[in-house]
Amino acid sequence: MKQSIREALPGLDLVLGWEQGWDALHATPLFIRKAEDVDRLILGPTCVQSLAVQLPSLKGKKVGIVVKGCDSRAVVQLLRERLLDRAEIILFGFGCDGVVSLKRLTKVLGDLDSVTSVKKTDDRLVVESPDGRREAAFDDVCAPKCLDCAWPNAVESDHFAGPRLEPRPPAESKTALERFEEKSLDERFAFWKREMERCIRCYACRNACPMCVCRDKCLAVSRNSKFVSQEANPSESFMFQLIHVMHLAGRCVSCGECERACPMDIPLGLLRAQSTAVTEELFHEQAGTDPEAPLPLLTFKTDEETIEERD
C-alpha cells in the first residue's frame, strides 16, 4: 500500500489515510502530501472513520483515498450520483476483516486509558497497557456493521493491497433489524421514543455521514424550517432523524458512521437499516456497488416489477 501511494503521490494533491492518534486505540485521519508522510500511514482494526466524508469538499483536486469495503461503497455511491469526478479520484483499496467499536470494547474490558498496543488475531482482540494485557472475542467488540459484513474488500480500486477476503458468515442467525421487527409496532415506537429522549441534536450523525452532502443547506439548522424546529425534545429529534433516514433512502451504504459518531450511543444504524432493507427489496440493488447503475428513486418505469399497483 505504502509503495503504491509513494508512486502515485507526485500526480496527486493529497492522499487520505489513517495514522495513529493519541494512543494505540485511536486512529485519526492522515493527509498525505509529501513522501515522508506515507510512513505514518497505518491499516488495522482501529481505522474506523470513513474518510469518504472528506471528498465532496475536495472536489476539483486530484485526491487519493485509502478505502476498506464500506468506505469504497460510499465513494462509489457519490460517483453514481455525479457528486465526484472519477478522473479526480484514485482509490487505494484493501481487504478489511473488521474494525473495533470503542463503545463495545469499553463495555467488555472496562477502563481503557493509556493503551500502548492493540492487536487482532483470528478471532480475538488483544489490548496492552501499563496495567497489563487484556483480550476479548472480536465479535464482542467489533463495530456492529462488521458482524454480517458482505463487502470486506474495496468494491472499486485503482490499487489493491494484500489478499482479497471472503465475506464473513453472519455471527448471529438473525440481524439486529430482523430481531427488532419481531416486536410489535407499539413496542418499536416506545423503543425509539426512549432513545430519542437521549438525543442532544449535536448533528454528529449527520456530519460523519459520507452521503449527507447538503450540510450548508440542511433544513435542520434553518431558522425558517417548516419541517423541524431547533428545539431539542424527543419529538423534534425523532423528526430530524426520520428526515435524515428519508434523505438516505436508496443511498445509505450501511457504513455505520452515524452510530459510531453518536455521543449518546443511540443505535441509529438500526433506524437506517429499515429504509435500506425496503429499498433493496423493492429495487433489487444495493447502494454503493455500481457507479454506473441508475438511481432507483430517480428512475421512472411504467411497470415496476416489485411494486403492486392499486386498482
PDB file of N, CA and C in Angstrom, residues 119-173:
ATOM      1  N   LYS A 119      -3.828  -5.450  19.078  1.00  0.00           N
ATOM      2  CA  LYS A 119      -3.567  -6.442  18.034  1.00  0.00           C
ATOM      3  C   LYS A 119      -4.788  -7.326  17.856  1.00  0.00           C
ATOM      4  N   LYS A 120      -5.069  -7.671  16.591  1.00  0.00           N
ATOM      5  CA  LYS A 120      -6.163  -8.581  16.295  1.00  0.00           C
ATOM      6  C   LYS A 120      -5.580  -9.897  15.811  1.00  0.00           C
ATOM      7  N   THR A 121      -5.987 -10.974  16.480  1.00  0.00           N
ATOM      8  CA  THR A 121      -5.646 -12.307  15.987  1.00  0.00           C
ATOM      9  C   THR A 121      -6.840 -12.797  15.179  1.00  0.00           C
ATOM     10  N   ASP A 122      -6.952 -14.069  14.910  1.00  0.00           N
ATOM     11  CA  ASP A 122      -8.055 -14.573  14.091  1.00  0.00           C
ATOM     12  C   ASP A 122      -9.421 -14.159  14.634  1.00  0.00           C
ATOM     13  N   ASP A 123      -9.643 -14.402  15.914  1.00  0.00           N
ATOM     14  CA  ASP A 123     -10.964 -14.103  16.471  1.00  0.00           C
ATOM     15  C   ASP A 123     -10.883 -13.403  17.828  1.00  0.00           C
ATOM     16  N   ARG A 124      -9.717 -12.850  18.153  1.00  0.00           N
ATOM     17  CA  ARG A 124      -9.544 -12.166  19.427  1.00  0.00           C
ATOM     18  C   ARG A 124      -8.940 -10.787  19.212  1.00  0.00           C
ATOM     19  N   LEU A 125      -9.219  -9.888  20.133  1.00  0.00           N
ATOM     20  CA  LEU A 125      -8.558  -8.586  20.142  1.00  0.00           C
ATOM     21  C   LEU A 125      -7.769  -8.480  21.437  1.00  0.00           C
ATOM     22  N   VAL A 126      -6.479  -8.197  21.305  1.00  0.00           N
ATOM     23  CA  VAL A 126      -5.590  -8.134  22.467  1.00  0.00           C
ATOM     24  C   VAL A 126      -5.181  -6.682  22.692  1.00  0.00           C
ATOM     25  N   VAL A 127      -5.414  -6.186  23.901  1.00  0.00           N
ATOM     26  CA  VAL A 127      -5.109  -4.799  24.257  1.00  0.00           C
ATOM     27  C   VAL A 127      -4.095  -4.811  25.396  1.00  0.00           C
ATOM     28  N   GLU A 128      -3.010  -4.036  25.237  1.00  0.00           N
ATOM     29  CA  GLU A 128      -1.985  -3.960  26.283  1.00  0.00           C
ATOM     30  C   GLU A 128      -1.875  -2.530  26.792  1.00  0.00           C
ATOM     31  N   SER A 129      -1.659  -2.410  28.093  1.00  0.00           N
ATOM     32  CA  SER A 129      -1.471  -1.107  28.736  1.00  0.00           C
ATOM     33  C   SER A 129      -0.514  -1.310  29.908  1.00  0.00           C
ATOM     34  N   PRO A 130      -0.087  -0.239  30.575  1.00  0.00           N
ATOM     35  CA  PRO A 130       0.791  -0.410  31.751  1.00  0.00           C
ATOM     36  C   PRO A 130       0.157  -1.282  32.835  1.00  0.00           C
ATOM     37  N   ASP A 131      -1.174  -1.410  32.814  1.00  0.00           N
ATOM     38  CA  ASP A 131      -1.860  -2.238  33.811  1.00  0.00           C
ATOM     39  C   ASP A 131      -1.865  -3.720  33.458  1.00  0.00           C
ATOM     40  N   GLY A 132      -1.419  -4.038  32.220  1.00  0.00           N
ATOM     41  CA  GLY A 132      -1.371  -5.446  31.851  1.00  0.00           C
ATOM     42  C   GLY A 132      -2.013  -5.723  30.508  1.00  0.00           C
ATOM     43  N   ARG A 133      -2.213  -7.017  30.234  1.00  0.00           N
ATOM     44  CA  ARG A 133      -2.734  -7.469  28.943  1.00  0.00           C
ATOM     45  C   ARG A 133      -4.163  -7.964  29.120  1.00  0.00           C
ATOM     46  N   ARG A 134      -5.067  -7.481  28.255  1.00  0.00           N
ATOM     47  CA  ARG A 134      -6.446  -7.929  28.296  1.00  0.00           C
ATOM     48  C   ARG A 134      -6.870  -8.319  26.889  1.00  0.00           C
ATOM     49  N   GLU A 135      -7.840  -9.218  26.796  1.00  0.00           N
ATOM     50  CA  GLU A 135      -8.312  -9.625  25.479  1.00  0.00           C
ATOM     51  C   GLU A 135      -9.795  -9.959  25.511  1.00  0.00           C
ATOM     52  N   ALA A 136     -10.391  -9.924  24.313  1.00  0.00           N
ATOM     53  CA  ALA A 136     -11.826 -10.195  24.192  1.00  0.00           C
ATOM     54  C   ALA A 136     -12.085 -10.840  22.847  1.00  0.00           C
ATOM     55  N   ALA A 137     -13.195 -11.563  22.760  1.00  0.00           N
ATOM     56  CA  ALA A 137     -13.615 -12.108  21.467  1.00  0.00           C
ATOM     57  C   ALA A 137     -13.918 -10.937  20.525  1.00  0.00           C
ATOM     58  N   PHE A 138     -13.394 -11.006  19.307  1.00  0.00           N
ATOM     59  CA  PHE A 138     -13.545  -9.863  18.401  1.00  0.00           C
ATOM     60  C   PHE A 138     -15.008  -9.577  18.087  1.00  0.00           C
ATOM     61  N   ASP A 139     -15.819 -10.624  17.966  1.00  0.00           N
ATOM     62  CA  ASP A 139     -17.245 -10.413  17.682  1.00  0.00           C
ATOM     63  C   ASP A 139     -17.929  -9.611  18.787  1.00  0.00           C
ATOM     64  N   ASP A 140     -17.375  -9.648  20.004  1.00  0.00           N
ATOM     65  CA  ASP A 140     -17.986  -8.923  21.123  1.00  0.00           C
ATOM     66  C   ASP A 140     -17.591  -7.455  21.149  1.00  0.00           C
ATOM     67  N   VAL A 141     -16.542  -7.088  20.406  1.00  0.00           N
ATOM     68  CA  VAL A 141     -16.035  -5.717  20.499  1.00  0.00           C
ATOM     69  C   VAL A 141     -15.930  -5.017  19.142  1.00  0.00           C
ATOM     70  N   CYS A 142     -16.286  -5.709  18.068  1.00  0.00           N
ATOM     71  CA  CYS A 142     -16.199  -5.070  16.752  1.00  0.00           C
ATOM     72  C   CYS A 142     -17.407  -4.169  16.519  1.00  0.00           C
ATOM     73  N   ALA A 143     -17.316  -3.333  15.491  1.00  0.00           N
ATOM     74  CA  ALA A 143     -18.455  -2.493  15.121  1.00  0.00           C
ATOM     75  C   ALA A 143     -19.618  -3.389  14.701  1.00  0.00           C
ATOM     76  N   PRO A 144     -20.849  -3.051  15.078  1.00  0.00           N
ATOM     77  CA  PRO A 144     -21.994  -3.905  14.721  1.00  0.00           C
ATOM     78  C   PRO A 144     -22.071  -4.203  13.232  1.00  0.00           C
ATOM     79  N   LYS A 145     -21.684  -3.245  12.393  1.00  0.00           N
ATOM     80  CA  LYS A 145     -21.769  -3.459  10.942  1.00  0.00           C
ATOM     81  C   LYS A 145     -20.865  -4.597  10.471  1.00  0.00           C
ATOM     82  N   CYS A 146     -19.819  -4.897  11.249  1.00  0.00           N
ATOM     83  CA  CYS A 146     -18.856  -5.923  10.841  1.00  0.00           C
ATOM     84  C   CYS A 146     -19.368  -7.342  11.094  1.00  0.00           C
ATOM     85  N   LEU A 147     -20.412  -7.479  11.935  1.00  0.00           N
ATOM     86  CA  LEU A 147     -20.878  -8.806  12.304  1.00  0.00           C
ATOM     87  C   LEU A 147     -21.464  -9.573  11.123  1.00  0.00           C
ATOM     88  N   ASP A 148     -22.014  -8.846  10.137  1.00  0.00           N
ATOM     89  CA  ASP A 148     -22.570  -9.515   8.958  1.00  0.00           C
ATOM     90  C   ASP A 148     -22.122  -8.799   7.677  1.00  0.00           C
ATOM     91  N   CYS A 149     -20.858  -8.358   7.664  1.00  0.00           N
ATOM     92  CA  CYS A 149     -20.338  -7.597   6.525  1.00  0.00           C
ATOM     93  C   CYS A 149     -20.227  -8.491   5.280  1.00  0.00           C
ATOM     94  N   ALA A 150     -20.849  -8.035   4.195  1.00  0.00           N
ATOM     95  CA  ALA A 150     -20.783  -8.768   2.930  1.00  0.00           C
ATOM     96  C   ALA A 150     -19.784  -8.144   1.961  1.00  0.00           C
ATOM     97  N   TRP A 151     -19.159  -7.020   2.374  1.00  0.00           N
ATOM     98  CA  TRP A 151     -18.266  -6.294   1.471  1.00  0.00           C
ATOM     99  C   TRP A 151     -16.931  -6.013   2.169  1.00  0.00           C
ATOM    100  N   PRO A 152     -16.138  -7.031   2.473  1.00  0.00           N
ATOM    101  CA  PRO A 152     -14.868  -6.779   3.173  1.00  0.00           C
ATOM    102  C   PRO A 152     -13.810  -6.113   2.291  1.00  0.00           C
ATOM    103  N   ASN A 153     -13.927  -6.285   0.970  1.00  0.00           N
ATOM    104  CA  ASN A 153     -12.926  -5.717   0.062  1.00  0.00           C
ATOM    105  C   ASN A 153     -13.461  -4.451  -0.599  1.00  0.00           C
ATOM    106  N   ALA A 154     -12.541  -3.569  -0.981  1.00  0.00           N
ATOM    107  CA  ALA A 154     -12.942  -2.384  -1.730  1.00  0.00           C
ATOM    108  C   ALA A 154     -13.654  -2.831  -3.002  1.00  0.00           C
ATOM    109  N   VAL A 155     -14.871  -2.299  -3.236  1.00  0.00           N
ATOM    110  CA  VAL A 155     -15.639  -2.736  -4.402  1.00  0.00           C
ATOM    111  C   VAL A 155     -15.094  -2.127  -5.688  1.00  0.00           C
ATOM    112  N   GLU A 156     -14.351  -1.039  -5.557  1.00  0.00           N
ATOM    113  CA  GLU A 156     -13.675  -0.457  -6.716  1.00  0.00           C
ATOM    114  C   GLU A 156     -12.340   0.091  -6.233  1.00  0.00           C
ATOM    115  N   SER A 157     -11.278  -0.124  -7.004  1.00  0.00           N
ATOM    116  CA  SER A 157      -9.960   0.368  -6.596  1.00  0.00           C
ATOM    117  C   SER A 157      -9.058   0.499  -7.819  1.00  0.00           C
ATOM    118  N   ASP A 158      -8.121   1.429  -7.729  1.00  0.00           N
ATOM    119  CA  ASP A 158      -7.075   1.565  -8.741  1.00  0.00           C
ATOM    120  C   ASP A 158      -5.838   0.790  -8.311  1.00  0.00           C
ATOM    121  N   HIS A 159      -5.650   0.670  -7.008  1.00  0.00           N
ATOM    122  CA  HIS A 159      -4.555  -0.131  -6.441  1.00  0.00           C
ATOM    123  C   HIS A 159      -5.164  -0.948  -5.296  1.00  0.00           C
ATOM    124  N   PHE A 160      -4.819  -2.217  -5.217  1.00  0.00           N
ATOM    125  CA  PHE A 160      -5.355  -3.056  -4.134  1.00  0.00           C
ATOM    126  C   PHE A 160      -4.184  -3.721  -3.425  1.00  0.00           C
ATOM    127  N   ALA A 161      -4.129  -3.564  -2.108  1.00  0.00           N
ATOM    128  CA  ALA A 161      -3.029  -4.120  -1.314  1.00  0.00           C
ATOM    129  C   ALA A 161      -3.499  -5.336  -0.523  1.00  0.00           C
ATOM    130  N   GLY A 162      -2.662  -6.364  -0.489  1.00  0.00           N
ATOM    131  CA  GLY A 162      -2.977  -7.536   0.319  1.00  0.00           C
ATOM    132  C   GLY A 162      -3.965  -8.463  -0.331  1.00  0.00           C
ATOM    133  N   PRO A 163      -4.285  -9.565   0.364  1.00  0.00           N
ATOM    134  CA  PRO A 163      -5.219 -10.551  -0.207  1.00  0.00           C
ATOM    135  C   PRO A 163      -6.656 -10.063  -0.148  1.00  0.00           C
ATOM    136  N   ARG A 164      -7.455 -10.553  -1.088  1.00  0.00           N
ATOM    137  CA  ARG A 164      -8.898 -10.284  -1.032  1.00  0.00           C
ATOM    138  C   ARG A 164      -9.540 -11.277  -0.066  1.00  0.00           C
ATOM    139  N   LEU A 165     -10.433 -10.788   0.774  1.00  0.00           N
ATOM    140  CA  LEU A 165     -11.023 -11.595   1.837  1.00  0.00           C
ATOM    141  C   LEU A 165     -12.405 -12.093   1.443  1.00  0.00           C
ATOM    142  N   GLU A 166     -12.759 -13.240   1.970  1.00  0.00           N
ATOM    143  CA  GLU A 166     -14.107 -13.769   1.786  1.00  0.00           C
ATOM    144  C   GLU A 166     -15.055 -13.082   2.767  1.00  0.00           C
ATOM    145  N   PRO A 167     -16.291 -12.791   2.339  1.00  0.00           N
ATOM    146  CA  PRO A 167     -17.260 -12.241   3.300  1.00  0.00           C
ATOM    147  C   PRO A 167     -17.409 -13.198   4.470  1.00  0.00           C
ATOM    148  N   ARG A 168     -17.482 -12.642   5.667  1.00  0.00           N
ATOM    149  CA  ARG A 168     -17.594 -13.493   6.844  1.00  0.00           C
ATOM    150  C   ARG A 168     -19.032 -13.983   7.007  1.00  0.00           C
ATOM    151  N   PRO A 169     -19.219 -15.187   7.486  1.00  0.00           N
ATOM    152  CA  PRO A 169     -20.583 -15.658   7.749  1.00  0.00           C
ATOM    153  C   PRO A 169     -21.188 -14.842   8.882  1.00  0.00           C
ATOM    154  N   PRO A 170     -22.508 -14.621   8.850  1.00  0.00           N
ATOM    155  CA  PRO A 170     -23.147 -13.841   9.918  1.00  0.00           C
ATOM    156  C   PRO A 170     -22.845 -14.444  11.284  1.00  0.00           C
ATOM    157  N   ALA A 171     -22.527 -13.567  12.246  1.00  0.00           N
ATOM    158  CA  ALA A 171     -22.199 -14.040  13.593  1.00  0.00           C
ATOM    159  C   ALA A 171     -23.430 -14.543  14.322  1.00  0.00           C
ATOM    160  N   GLU A 172     -24.613 -14.060  13.916  1.00  0.00           N
ATOM    161  CA  GLU A 172     -25.851 -14.471  14.565  1.00  0.00           C
ATOM    162  C   GLU A 172     -26.854 -14.884  13.500  1.00  0.00           C
ATOM    163  N   SER A 173     -27.826 -15.716  13.895  1.00  0.00           N
ATOM    164  CA  SER A 173     -28.779 -16.254  12.924  1.00  0.00           C
ATOM    165  C   SER A 173     -29.713 -15.177  12.376  1.00  0.00           C
TER     166      SER A 173
END
